Tab-separated table of C-alpha atoms in Angstrom:
chain	number	residue	atom	x	y	z
A	259	MET	CA	132.570	64.387	130.191
A	260	LEU	CA	135.865	62.865	128.993
A	261	ALA	CA	134.356	62.086	125.593
A	262	ASP	CA	133.034	65.653	125.259
A	263	TYR	CA	136.433	67.087	126.249
A	264	LYS	CA	138.235	65.098	123.554
A	265	THR	CA	135.601	65.624	120.849
A	266	ASN	CA	135.152	69.357	121.395
A	267	TYR	CA	138.597	70.281	122.705
A	268	VAL	CA	139.340	72.993	120.143
A	269	LYS	CA	135.898	74.633	120.316
A	270	LYS	CA	135.162	74.444	124.030
A	271	TYR	CA	138.210	73.559	126.090
A	272	ALA	CA	141.438	74.704	124.414
A	273	SER	CA	141.379	78.203	125.942
A	274	GLN	CA	140.593	76.793	129.406
A	275	ALA	CA	143.448	74.288	129.118
A	276	SER	CA	145.820	77.063	128.053
A	277	SER	CA	144.776	79.209	131.019
A	278	TYR	CA	145.229	76.267	133.386
A	279	ILE	CA	148.754	75.678	132.085
A	280	GLU	CA	149.684	79.349	132.455
A	281	GLU	CA	148.412	79.322	136.051
A	282	ALA	CA	150.290	76.082	136.782
A	283	LYS	CA	153.535	77.652	135.566
A	284	ARG	CA	153.198	80.235	138.347
A	285	CYS	CA	152.678	77.690	141.144
A	286	PRO	CA	155.120	78.180	144.070
A	287	GLY	CA	158.164	76.005	143.454
A	288	SER	CA	157.466	75.471	139.744
A	289	ASN	CA	160.335	76.013	137.322
A	290	GLY	CA	157.857	77.542	134.863
A	291	ASP	CA	157.464	74.413	132.750
A	292	ALA	CA	153.918	73.049	132.498
A	293	SER	CA	152.279	71.110	129.666
A	294	ARG	CA	149.467	68.785	128.662
A	295	ILE	CA	150.174	65.106	129.248
A	296	ILE	CA	150.599	63.059	126.064
A	297	GLU	CA	151.098	59.296	125.667
A	298	SER	CA	154.879	59.524	126.083
A	299	THR	CA	154.591	61.561	129.331
A	300	PHE	CA	151.777	59.520	130.917
A	301	PRO	CA	153.011	58.374	134.380
A	302	PRO	CA	154.736	54.977	133.862
A	303	VAL	CA	153.371	53.642	137.159
A	304	PHE	CA	149.876	53.455	135.615
A	305	ARG	CA	150.748	52.025	132.180
A	306	PRO	CA	150.171	48.352	133.083
A	307	VAL	CA	146.587	49.087	134.222
A	308	ALA	CA	145.376	52.290	132.525
A	309	GLU	CA	145.726	54.449	129.410
A	310	HIS	CA	145.971	58.201	129.116
A	311	ASP	CA	142.912	60.369	128.452
A	312	PHE	CA	143.955	63.871	129.480
A	313	GLY	CA	145.927	65.671	132.152
A	314	PHE	CA	148.732	68.102	132.912
A	315	ASN	CA	152.362	67.978	134.085
A	316	VAL	CA	154.118	70.671	136.131
A	317	GLN	CA	157.861	70.561	136.755
A	318	TYR	CA	159.348	71.745	140.039
A	319	GLY	CA	162.856	72.849	141.002
A	320	ASP	CA	165.418	75.488	140.067
A	321	THR	CA	166.602	73.833	136.851
A	322	LYS	CA	165.277	72.832	133.442
A	323	PRO	CA	164.459	70.007	133.221
A	324	GLY	CA	163.154	70.099	136.779
A	325	SER	CA	164.068	67.975	139.780
A	326	ALA	CA	160.475	66.857	140.435
A	327	LEU	CA	157.212	66.469	138.540
A	328	VAL	CA	153.543	66.651	139.533
A	329	SER	CA	151.061	64.977	137.175
A	330	HIS	CA	147.280	65.429	137.475
A	331	GLY	CA	144.885	63.805	135.049
A	332	PHE	CA	142.333	61.190	134.114
A	333	ALA	CA	142.815	57.752	132.580
A	334	ARG	CA	140.715	54.806	131.394
A	335	THR	CA	141.435	51.488	133.065
A	336	ALA	CA	142.373	48.242	131.360
A	337	PRO	CA	139.624	45.624	130.860
A	338	GLU	CA	141.200	43.454	133.569
A	339	VAL	CA	140.592	46.320	136.024
A	340	SER	CA	137.287	47.718	134.751
A	341	LYS	CA	135.450	44.384	134.895
A	342	ARG	CA	136.103	44.291	138.651
A	343	GLY	CA	136.424	47.990	139.433
A	344	PRO	CA	136.244	51.515	137.962
A	345	ASP	CA	136.208	52.260	134.212
A	346	ALA	CA	138.316	55.389	134.772
A	347	ILE	CA	140.499	57.002	137.426
A	348	GLU	CA	141.589	60.491	138.414
A	349	TYR	CA	145.185	60.562	139.551
A	350	LEU	CA	147.713	62.875	141.181
A	351	VAL	CA	151.323	61.689	141.012
A	352	PHE	CA	154.456	63.244	142.499
A	353	SER	CA	157.735	62.063	140.916
A	354	ASP	CA	161.014	62.966	142.571
A	355	GLY	CA	164.315	62.989	140.669
A	356	PRO	CA	165.737	64.653	137.535
A	357	MET	CA	163.322	64.745	134.605
A	358	LYS	CA	164.427	62.809	131.547
A	359	GLU	CA	164.010	64.777	128.338
A	360	LEU	CA	163.787	63.353	124.851
A	361	PRO	CA	166.797	64.145	122.662
A	362	ALA	CA	166.236	67.420	120.829
A	363	ARG	CA	165.404	67.305	117.129
A	364	THR	CA	168.241	68.407	114.880
A	365	PRO	CA	168.014	69.687	111.294
A	366	HIS	CA	169.256	67.232	108.663
A	367	GLY	CA	168.686	68.378	105.091
A	368	ASN	CA	164.918	68.570	104.604
A	369	TRP	CA	164.280	66.732	107.858
A	370	ARG	CA	164.172	67.221	111.608
A	371	LEU	CA	165.507	64.102	113.318
A	372	ARG	CA	165.449	62.875	116.885
A	373	LEU	CA	168.369	60.478	117.231
A	374	ASP	CA	168.558	58.303	120.339
A	375	THR	CA	171.556	56.014	120.790
A	376	SER	CA	170.265	54.565	124.083
A	377	PRO	CA	166.590	53.915	123.323
A	378	ASP	CA	164.358	52.722	126.160
A	379	PHE	CA	163.537	49.448	124.424
A	380	ALA	CA	167.158	48.280	124.430
A	381	ALA	CA	167.706	47.514	128.136
A	382	PRO	CA	164.632	45.273	128.660
A	383	PHE	CA	165.467	43.489	125.392
A	384	VAL	CA	168.942	42.544	126.620
A	385	LYS	CA	167.673	41.613	130.095
A	386	ALA	CA	165.120	39.230	128.577
A	387	LEU	CA	167.871	37.488	126.580
A	388	LYS	CA	170.191	37.267	129.584
A	389	ARG	CA	167.405	35.717	131.659
A	390	GLN	CA	167.478	32.901	129.123
A	391	GLY	CA	171.156	32.358	129.947
A	392	LEU	CA	172.453	33.858	126.694
A	393	PRO	CA	175.410	36.284	127.039
A	394	THR	CA	174.496	39.349	124.993
A	395	TYR	CA	176.119	42.637	124.008
A	396	LEU	CA	174.008	45.294	122.289
A	397	SER	CA	174.461	48.531	120.389
A	398	ALA	CA	171.233	50.241	119.356
A	399	PHE	CA	169.794	53.443	117.925
A	400	ASP	CA	166.452	54.953	117.017
A	401	VAL	CA	165.831	57.638	114.379
A	402	ASP	CA	162.503	59.470	114.644
A	403	ILE	CA	161.785	61.299	111.388
A	404	GLU	CA	159.895	64.540	110.770
A	405	ARG	CA	159.749	66.486	107.509
A	406	SER	CA	160.845	70.085	107.884
A	407	PRO	CA	157.781	72.369	107.574
A	408	ARG	CA	159.656	74.472	104.985
A	409	ALA	CA	160.587	71.487	102.809
A	410	SER	CA	158.557	70.422	99.788
A	411	ALA	CA	155.746	67.960	100.487
A	412	LEU	CA	156.629	64.288	100.162
A	413	SER	CA	154.345	61.284	99.760
A	414	LYS	CA	154.235	58.784	102.611
A	415	LYS	CA	153.754	55.912	100.184
A	416	PRO	CA	155.670	53.691	100.141
A	417	PRO	CA	156.446	54.150	103.862
A	418	LEU	CA	159.846	55.813	104.240
A	419	PRO	CA	160.886	53.798	107.344
A	420	GLU	CA	160.421	50.548	105.427
A	421	GLU	CA	162.565	51.849	102.534
A	422	LEU	CA	165.307	52.810	105.007
A	423	SER	CA	165.069	49.423	106.697
A	424	ARG	CA	165.598	47.708	103.337
A	425	LEU	CA	168.701	49.826	102.696
A	426	VAL	CA	170.186	48.842	106.065
A	427	ALA	CA	169.300	45.176	105.439
A	428	SER	CA	171.086	45.340	102.069
A	429	ARG	CA	174.197	46.792	103.734
A	430	LEU	CA	174.137	44.002	106.326
A	431	GLU	CA	173.736	41.359	103.636
A	432	ASP	CA	176.870	42.742	101.977
A	433	GLU	CA	178.547	42.072	105.323
A	434	GLY	CA	177.486	38.415	105.221
A	435	PHE	CA	174.236	38.604	107.185
A	436	GLU	CA	171.249	36.556	106.091
A	437	GLU	CA	167.686	37.748	106.614
A	438	MET	CA	165.255	35.337	108.206
A	439	SER	CA	162.411	34.471	105.864
A	440	ASP	CA	158.877	34.060	107.179
A	441	GLU	CA	159.358	30.292	106.991
A	442	THR	CA	162.671	30.371	108.912
A	443	LEU	CA	161.197	32.723	111.502
A	444	GLU	CA	158.272	30.380	112.116
A	445	LYS	CA	160.593	27.360	112.268
A	446	HIS	CA	162.798	28.913	114.969
A	447	THR	CA	160.124	30.717	116.993
A	448	GLY	CA	157.006	28.637	116.391
A	449	LYS	CA	155.161	31.814	115.399
A	450	THR	CA	154.203	33.472	112.110
A	451	ARG	CA	155.272	37.067	111.511
A	452	LYS	CA	151.727	38.221	112.332
A	453	GLU	CA	151.761	36.235	115.567
A	454	MET	CA	155.154	37.717	116.442
A	455	ASN	CA	153.745	41.219	115.928
A	456	GLU	CA	150.789	40.366	118.151
A	457	ALA	CA	153.126	38.950	120.799
A	458	ILE	CA	155.230	42.140	120.740
A	459	PHE	CA	152.068	44.247	121.085
A	460	LYS	CA	150.889	42.215	124.079
A	461	GLU	CA	154.211	42.819	125.821
A	462	ILE	CA	153.626	46.565	125.613
A	463	ALA	CA	152.061	48.069	128.720
A	464	PHE	CA	148.320	48.715	128.293
A	465	GLY	CA	148.770	52.453	128.814
A	466	ALA	CA	151.468	52.707	126.135
A	467	ARG	CA	149.353	51.172	123.356
A	468	ASN	CA	147.639	54.500	122.574
A	469	PHE	CA	150.888	55.541	120.924
A	470	PHE	CA	150.352	52.954	118.189
A	471	ASN	CA	147.078	54.597	117.130
A	472	GLY	CA	146.213	51.666	114.836
A	473	ARG	CA	149.712	51.469	113.347
A	474	THR	CA	151.733	48.268	113.145
A	475	LEU	CA	155.335	47.761	114.168
A	476	GLN	CA	157.206	46.008	111.351
A	477	PHE	CA	160.445	44.118	111.879
A	478	ARG	CA	163.117	42.084	110.152
A	479	ILE	CA	165.813	39.884	111.671
A	480	LEU	CA	169.224	39.186	110.104
A	481	MET	CA	171.882	36.822	111.429
A	482	LYS	CA	175.591	36.199	110.852
A	483	ASP	CA	176.943	32.954	112.306
A	484	SER	CA	180.167	32.530	110.346
A	485	GLY	CA	183.138	34.499	109.044
A	486	LEU	CA	184.194	36.013	112.397
A	487	PRO	CA	186.664	34.692	115.000
A	488	CYS	CA	183.866	34.693	117.619
A	489	THR	CA	181.602	32.517	115.434
A	490	GLN	CA	184.118	29.685	115.006
A	491	GLY	CA	182.877	26.331	116.249
A	492	GLY	CA	179.359	27.707	116.661
A	493	ARG	CA	180.452	29.583	119.799
A	494	GLY	CA	178.719	32.816	118.888
A	495	ALA	CA	176.733	34.851	116.383
A	496	VAL	CA	175.781	38.431	115.598
A	497	GLY	CA	172.185	39.428	115.005
A	498	ALA	CA	170.523	42.603	113.707
A	499	TYR	CA	166.940	43.475	114.583
A	500	LEU	CA	165.408	46.268	112.487
A	501	PHE	CA	162.117	47.837	113.568
A	502	THR	CA	160.048	50.326	111.580
A	503	PHE	CA	157.074	52.381	112.637
A	504	GLU	CA	155.158	54.398	110.036
A	505	GLY	CA	154.176	58.003	110.716
A	506	GLN	CA	150.690	58.983	111.793
A	507	LYS	CA	148.500	59.422	108.722
A	508	ASP	CA	146.886	62.653	109.948
A	509	VAL	CA	150.205	64.354	110.812
A	510	GLN	CA	151.743	65.566	107.553
A	511	VAL	CA	155.310	66.012	108.847
A	512	ASP	CA	155.432	62.727	110.818
A	513	PHE	CA	157.253	60.068	108.774
A	514	GLY	CA	157.693	57.532	111.582
A	515	SER	CA	160.862	55.955	112.886
A	516	VAL	CA	163.540	53.335	112.259
A	517	SER	CA	165.244	51.445	115.085
A	518	ALA	CA	168.096	48.983	114.955
A	519	SER	CA	169.629	46.704	117.549
A	520	VAL	CA	172.875	44.930	116.684
A	521	LEU	CA	173.622	42.152	119.154
A	522	GLY	CA	176.561	39.900	119.819
A	523	PHE	CA	175.573	36.515	121.246
A	524	GLY	CA	177.749	33.982	123.090
A	525	SER	CA	181.425	34.505	122.282
A	526	CYS	CA	180.458	37.491	120.110
A	527	ALA	CA	179.362	39.275	123.301
A	528	SER	CA	182.775	38.880	124.919
A	529	SER	CA	185.010	41.816	125.771
A	530	ALA	CA	188.049	39.539	125.383
A	531	ASN	CA	188.127	39.957	121.602
A	532	HIS	CA	187.135	42.604	119.063
A	533	SER	CA	183.509	41.433	118.896
A	534	ARG	CA	182.053	44.357	120.816
A	535	GLU	CA	183.901	46.823	118.622
A	536	TYR	CA	182.490	45.017	115.570
A	537	VAL	CA	178.943	45.275	116.972
A	538	ARG	CA	179.343	48.993	117.754
A	539	ASN	CA	180.837	49.771	114.339
A	540	LEU	CA	178.094	47.868	112.558
A	541	ALA	CA	175.397	49.822	114.409
A	542	GLU	CA	177.171	53.091	113.568
A	543	GLU	CA	177.438	52.147	109.880
A	544	SER	CA	173.753	51.189	109.798
A	545	LYS	CA	172.799	54.535	111.292
A	546	GLN	CA	174.967	56.331	108.725
A	547	VAL	CA	173.212	54.492	105.864
A	548	ILE	CA	169.940	56.036	107.059
A	549	LEU	CA	171.371	59.525	107.540
A	550	ASP	CA	173.068	59.515	104.124
A	551	ASP	CA	169.867	58.483	102.358
A	552	LEU	CA	167.754	61.103	104.143
A	553	GLN	CA	170.280	63.802	103.244
A	554	GLY	CA	169.490	63.237	99.578
A	555	ARG	CA	165.689	63.406	99.914
């Protein structure tokens, strides 16, 4: 049934789904906001053990976004679950508390950008480093890129996020940063770049992997361990982690995303000097490099 729903959605089920959503909007207590569940709105509680198939969200409350959310749907379970239990589950989840909305897309030349200066990946990243006993201060951003439907068509080859990542890396190198080569990366981590990618993928909750849809997260790491007061005597360093994610091949306007995390380590994470200001400014300059380049395309 699930396979038939997904295969023949447009022909057989789209009108039924639309009717269901319209009815859900009129449920007592609803704020009138109902929608199909997609990977990014799949209930987080299930992501470690299941992945989204289909379902619906209805917001409740007197505001938009709502103050509560009811999610009803179906999901396939992870292999670790299915080999001892069900292959799929039906779920009904009630979530209380203000709904978090993605930042709205804003026009930028021939593009529509979603700019997030507090991306979800940042907090766990810092916590993982602090668990290792390393004082860390982070400034991060993520730019999700869509081509404006009215703009002229643009080839996705070479991938735009990778071109933007190279521009940011060049700006950082002008600042005295040095990019880790594959050999240096393997020396310090014990893993090849491919193995690092696989390790990152394994850290992602099972239910969030659908979002990748066969795409690969690319990354580069640059470090600066000299030339700043906080780096003297090897007491600290500043690192820049650049992540790129290409757009989905079958979505013409989706050009992917570029994320950057600039981190101060050790003394360069201290609030007692200007290190944090340096980290914040560097992240802001990196973001501006991306915005300036997109403005001209």
